[in-house]
Amino acid sequence: MVITGGHRNDGALLAAVLADIRVPRLTAGRPRTRPDAVVADKAYSARAYRRALHARGIKAVIPEKSDSIAARRRRGSRGGRPPGLDVAAYRGRNVVERHFALTKQWRGLATRYDKLAVTYRAAVVLAACITWSRI
C-alpha cells in the first residue's frame, strides 16, 4: 500500500505500486513480484498505464473510455486496434470496490483527518484487519 498526498497523481506512483507487489506462492519459495493481471476502472485506461503494465508482462484488464472509442472510430483504419478486455476478470473488480465502501465507513479514513501518511496508513491497515477478522 502506497499512501500519497491527496493532490498527487496516481500515475506517478504506478512504478512504486508495481514494485511493492508480492504474491505469495502456495508452495515454498519466494513470492512472485508480477501478478497475472491488473484490474482497474476506466480512469486508468491511458496509454501510459497500459505501456507500464505491458513492459512488466502484466495483462491489463481495463475498459476503454467512451471518448477514446469515439476518437479511434473517427480516425478509421488509422485509429488502431482497440485494447482487449477480459470481461469475466473485470467482473471481479466489484470485490475491491465493496472493500473501499467498507473502508469509507470509517469517518477518519474517508475524510483523512490524519496529517501524517504513516498514521493514515496505520489506520487503513487497522481497518483492513478488523474487516478481515469479521469474515
PDB file of C-alpha atoms in Angstrom:
ATOM      1  CA  MET A   1       0.000   0.000   0.000  1.00  0.00           C
ATOM      2  CA  VAL A   2       1.395   3.355  -1.020  1.00  0.00           C
ATOM      3  CA  ILE A   3      -0.047   6.482   0.610  1.00  0.00           C
ATOM      4  CA  THR A   4       0.408   9.835  -1.108  1.00  0.00           C
ATOM      5  CA  GLY A   5      -0.875  13.355  -0.792  1.00  0.00           C
ATOM      6  CA  GLY A   6      -4.431  13.950  -1.962  1.00  0.00           C
ATOM      7  CA  HIS A   7      -3.232  16.189  -4.780  1.00  0.00           C
ATOM      8  CA  ARG A   8      -0.786  13.603  -6.154  1.00  0.00           C
ATOM      9  CA  ASN A   9      -1.394  11.871  -9.484  1.00  0.00           C
ATOM     10  CA  ASP A  10      -1.867   8.085  -9.256  1.00  0.00           C
ATOM     11  CA  GLY A  11       0.142   7.516 -12.416  1.00  0.00           C
ATOM     12  CA  ALA A  12       3.271   8.987 -10.883  1.00  0.00           C
ATOM     13  CA  LEU A  13       3.404   6.135  -8.378  1.00  0.00           C
ATOM     14  CA  LEU A  14       2.416   3.238 -10.623  1.00  0.00           C
ATOM     15  CA  ALA A  15       6.013   2.002 -10.719  1.00  0.00           C
ATOM     16  CA  ALA A  16       6.239   2.130  -6.903  1.00  0.00           C
ATOM     17  CA  VAL A  17       2.998   0.184  -6.501  1.00  0.00           C
ATOM     18  CA  LEU A  18       4.100  -2.439  -9.025  1.00  0.00           C
ATOM     19  CA  ALA A  19       7.460  -2.751  -7.242  1.00  0.00           C
ATOM     20  CA  ASP A  20       5.722  -3.418  -3.897  1.00  0.00           C
ATOM     21  CA  ILE A  21       3.616  -6.315  -5.196  1.00  0.00           C
ATOM     22  CA  ARG A  22       4.290  -9.646  -3.510  1.00  0.00           C
ATOM     23  CA  VAL A  23       2.038 -12.565  -4.472  1.00  0.00           C
ATOM     24  CA  PRO A  24       2.674 -15.480  -2.072  1.00  0.00           C
ATOM     25  CA  ARG A  25       3.090 -18.947  -3.532  1.00  0.00           C
ATOM     26  CA  LEU A  26       1.015 -21.902  -2.415  1.00  0.00           C
ATOM     27  CA  THR A  27       4.172 -23.950  -2.051  1.00  0.00           C
ATOM     28  CA  ALA A  28       7.501 -22.970  -0.561  1.00  0.00           C
ATOM     29  CA  GLY A  29       9.538 -20.347  -2.348  1.00  0.00           C
ATOM     30  CA  ARG A  30       9.914 -16.660  -2.724  1.00  0.00           C
ATOM     31  CA  PRO A  31       6.786 -14.634  -3.535  1.00  0.00           C
ATOM     32  CA  ARG A  32       6.063 -13.627  -7.104  1.00  0.00           C
ATOM     33  CA  THR A  33       6.558  -9.980  -7.934  1.00  0.00           C
ATOM     34  CA  ARG A  34       4.444  -9.993 -11.071  1.00  0.00           C
ATOM     35  CA  PRO A  35       0.697 -10.652 -10.902  1.00  0.00           C
ATOM     36  CA  ASP A  36      -1.168 -12.285 -13.775  1.00  0.00           C
ATOM     37  CA  ALA A  37      -3.364  -9.234 -14.388  1.00  0.00           C
ATOM     38  CA  VAL A  38      -4.234  -5.781 -13.060  1.00  0.00           C
ATOM     39  CA  VAL A  39      -7.943  -4.945 -12.993  1.00  0.00           C
ATOM     40  CA  ALA A  40      -8.745  -1.221 -12.985  1.00  0.00           C
ATOM     41  CA  ASP A  41     -11.552   1.122 -13.971  1.00  0.00           C
ATOM     42  CA  LYS A  42     -11.759   3.481 -16.936  1.00  0.00           C
ATOM     43  CA  ALA A  43      -9.788   6.205 -15.164  1.00  0.00           C
ATOM     44  CA  TYR A  44      -6.639   4.130 -15.697  1.00  0.00           C
ATOM     45  CA  SER A  45      -7.160   3.407 -19.392  1.00  0.00           C
ATOM     46  CA  ALA A  46      -4.466   5.839 -20.558  1.00  0.00           C
ATOM     47  CA  ARG A  47      -1.719   4.553 -22.818  1.00  0.00           C
ATOM     48  CA  ALA A  48       0.951   5.216 -20.163  1.00  0.00           C
ATOM     49  CA  TYR A  49      -0.661   2.791 -17.706  1.00  0.00           C
ATOM     50  CA  ARG A  50      -1.068   0.113 -20.365  1.00  0.00           C
ATOM     51  CA  ARG A  51       2.542   0.519 -21.509  1.00  0.00           C
ATOM     52  CA  ALA A  52       3.891   0.250 -17.961  1.00  0.00           C
ATOM     53  CA  LEU A  53       1.918  -2.945 -17.373  1.00  0.00           C
ATOM     54  CA  HIS A  54       2.888  -4.383 -20.750  1.00  0.00           C
ATOM     55  CA  ALA A  55       6.568  -3.658 -20.075  1.00  0.00           C
ATOM     56  CA  ARG A  56       6.371  -5.860 -16.976  1.00  0.00           C
ATOM     57  CA  GLY A  57       4.394  -8.584 -18.776  1.00  0.00           C
ATOM     58  CA  ILE A  58       1.193  -7.934 -16.826  1.00  0.00           C
ATOM     59  CA  LYS A  59      -2.194  -8.262 -18.500  1.00  0.00           C
ATOM     60  CA  ALA A  60      -4.229  -5.024 -18.306  1.00  0.00           C
ATOM     61  CA  VAL A  61      -7.940  -5.602 -17.663  1.00  0.00           C
ATOM     62  CA  ILE A  62      -9.075  -2.017 -18.155  1.00  0.00           C
ATOM     63  CA  PRO A  63     -12.091  -0.922 -20.221  1.00  0.00           C
ATOM     64  CA  GLU A  64     -11.608   1.847 -22.746  1.00  0.00           C
ATOM     65  CA  LYS A  65     -13.146   5.284 -22.185  1.00  0.00           C
ATOM     66  CA  SER A  66     -16.050   6.192 -24.444  1.00  0.00           C
ATOM     67  CA  ASP A  67     -14.280   9.305 -25.781  1.00  0.00           C
ATOM     68  CA  SER A  68     -11.249   7.174 -26.692  1.00  0.00           C
ATOM     69  CA  ILE A  69     -13.513   4.761 -28.539  1.00  0.00           C
ATOM     70  CA  ALA A  70     -15.119   7.645 -30.431  1.00  0.00           C
ATOM     71  CA  ALA A  71     -11.736   9.162 -31.318  1.00  0.00           C
ATOM     72  CA  ARG A  72     -10.429   5.828 -32.565  1.00  0.00           C
ATOM     73  CA  ARG A  73     -13.525   5.276 -34.703  1.00  0.00           C
ATOM     74  CA  ARG A  74     -13.260   8.804 -36.115  1.00  0.00           C
ATOM     75  CA  ARG A  75      -9.757   8.039 -37.331  1.00  0.00           C
ATOM     76  CA  GLY A  76     -10.997   4.961 -39.151  1.00  0.00           C
ATOM     77  CA  SER A  77      -8.367   2.418 -40.126  1.00  0.00           C
ATOM     78  CA  ARG A  78      -5.630   4.739 -38.786  1.00  0.00           C
ATOM     79  CA  GLY A  79      -7.238   4.626 -35.323  1.00  0.00           C
ATOM     80  CA  GLY A  80      -5.627   1.345 -34.465  1.00  0.00           C
ATOM     81  CA  ARG A  81      -6.917  -1.780 -32.855  1.00  0.00           C
ATOM     82  CA  PRO A  82      -8.908  -1.470 -29.625  1.00  0.00           C
ATOM     83  CA  PRO A  83      -7.301  -2.930 -26.499  1.00  0.00           C
ATOM     84  CA  GLY A  84      -8.757  -6.250 -25.404  1.00  0.00           C
ATOM     85  CA  LEU A  85     -10.885  -6.614 -22.284  1.00  0.00           C
ATOM     86  CA  ASP A  86     -11.386  -9.811 -20.301  1.00  0.00           C
ATOM     87  CA  VAL A  87     -14.998  -9.259 -19.224  1.00  0.00           C
ATOM     88  CA  ALA A  88     -15.019 -12.216 -16.825  1.00  0.00           C
ATOM     89  CA  ALA A  89     -11.969 -10.903 -14.961  1.00  0.00           C
ATOM     90  CA  TYR A  90     -13.345  -7.343 -14.940  1.00  0.00           C
ATOM     91  CA  ARG A  91     -16.494  -8.511 -13.145  1.00  0.00           C
ATOM     92  CA  GLY A  92     -14.345  -9.349 -10.123  1.00  0.00           C
ATOM     93  CA  ARG A  93     -13.494  -5.677  -9.624  1.00  0.00           C
ATOM     94  CA  ASN A  94     -16.637  -5.209  -7.529  1.00  0.00           C
ATOM     95  CA  VAL A  95     -14.933  -7.030  -4.629  1.00  0.00           C
ATOM     96  CA  VAL A  96     -12.348  -4.261  -4.390  1.00  0.00           C
ATOM     97  CA  GLU A  97     -14.995  -1.558  -4.755  1.00  0.00           C
ATOM     98  CA  ARG A  98     -17.009  -3.096  -1.904  1.00  0.00           C
ATOM     99  CA  HIS A  99     -13.900  -3.077   0.301  1.00  0.00           C
ATOM    100  CA  PHE A 100     -13.383   0.626  -0.404  1.00  0.00           C
ATOM    101  CA  ALA A 101     -17.035   1.220   0.525  1.00  0.00           C
ATOM    102  CA  LEU A 102     -16.442  -0.598   3.833  1.00  0.00           C
ATOM    103  CA  THR A 103     -13.314   1.431   4.469  1.00  0.00           C
ATOM    104  CA  LYS A 104     -15.192   4.684   3.863  1.00  0.00           C
ATOM    105  CA  GLN A 105     -17.498   3.776   6.745  1.00  0.00           C
ATOM    106  CA  TRP A 106     -14.610   4.810   8.980  1.00  0.00           C
ATOM    107  CA  ARG A 107     -15.087   8.565   9.150  1.00  0.00           C
ATOM    108  CA  GLY A 108     -11.442   9.323   9.875  1.00  0.00           C
ATOM    109  CA  LEU A 109     -10.330   7.399   6.795  1.00  0.00           C
ATOM    110  CA  ALA A 110     -12.966   8.817   4.473  1.00  0.00           C
ATOM    111  CA  THR A 111     -12.102  12.411   5.361  1.00  0.00           C
ATOM    112  CA  ARG A 112      -8.391  11.793   6.082  1.00  0.00           C
ATOM    113  CA  TYR A 113      -8.117  13.633   9.383  1.00  0.00           C
ATOM    114  CA  ASP A 114      -4.600  12.299   9.927  1.00  0.00           C
ATOM    115  CA  LYS A 115      -1.903  14.645   8.700  1.00  0.00           C
ATOM    116  CA  LEU A 116       0.965  12.156   8.624  1.00  0.00           C
ATOM    117  CA  ALA A 117       0.999   9.465   5.946  1.00  0.00           C
ATOM    118  CA  VAL A 118       2.345   6.933   8.470  1.00  0.00           C
ATOM    119  CA  THR A 119      -0.619   7.471  10.791  1.00  0.00           C
ATOM    120  CA  TYR A 120      -3.117   7.289   7.944  1.00  0.00           C
ATOM    121  CA  ARG A 121      -1.555   4.080   6.617  1.00  0.00           C
ATOM    122  CA  ALA A 122      -1.722   2.536  10.097  1.00  0.00           C
ATOM    123  CA  ALA A 123      -5.433   3.387  10.287  1.00  0.00           C
ATOM    124  CA  VAL A 124      -6.053   1.802   6.864  1.00  0.00           C
ATOM    125  CA  VAL A 125      -4.218  -1.368   7.902  1.00  0.00           C
ATOM    126  CA  LEU A 126      -6.163  -1.477  11.191  1.00  0.00           C
ATOM    127  CA  ALA A 127      -9.460  -1.095   9.332  1.00  0.00           C
ATOM    128  CA  ALA A 128      -8.473  -3.876   6.924  1.00  0.00           C
ATOM    129  CA  CYS A 129      -7.527  -6.192   9.814  1.00  0.00           C
ATOM    130  CA  ILE A 130     -10.805  -5.573  11.626  1.00  0.00           C
ATOM    131  CA  THR A 131     -12.791  -6.083   8.428  1.00  0.00           C
ATOM    132  CA  TRP A 132     -10.883  -9.284   7.681  1.00  0.00           C
ATOM    133  CA  SER A 133     -11.439 -10.634  11.216  1.00  0.00           C
ATOM    134  CA  ARG A 134     -15.213 -10.207  10.860  1.00  0.00           C
ATOM    135  CA  ILE A 135     -15.347 -12.573   7.895  1.00  0.00           C
TER     136      ILE A 135
END
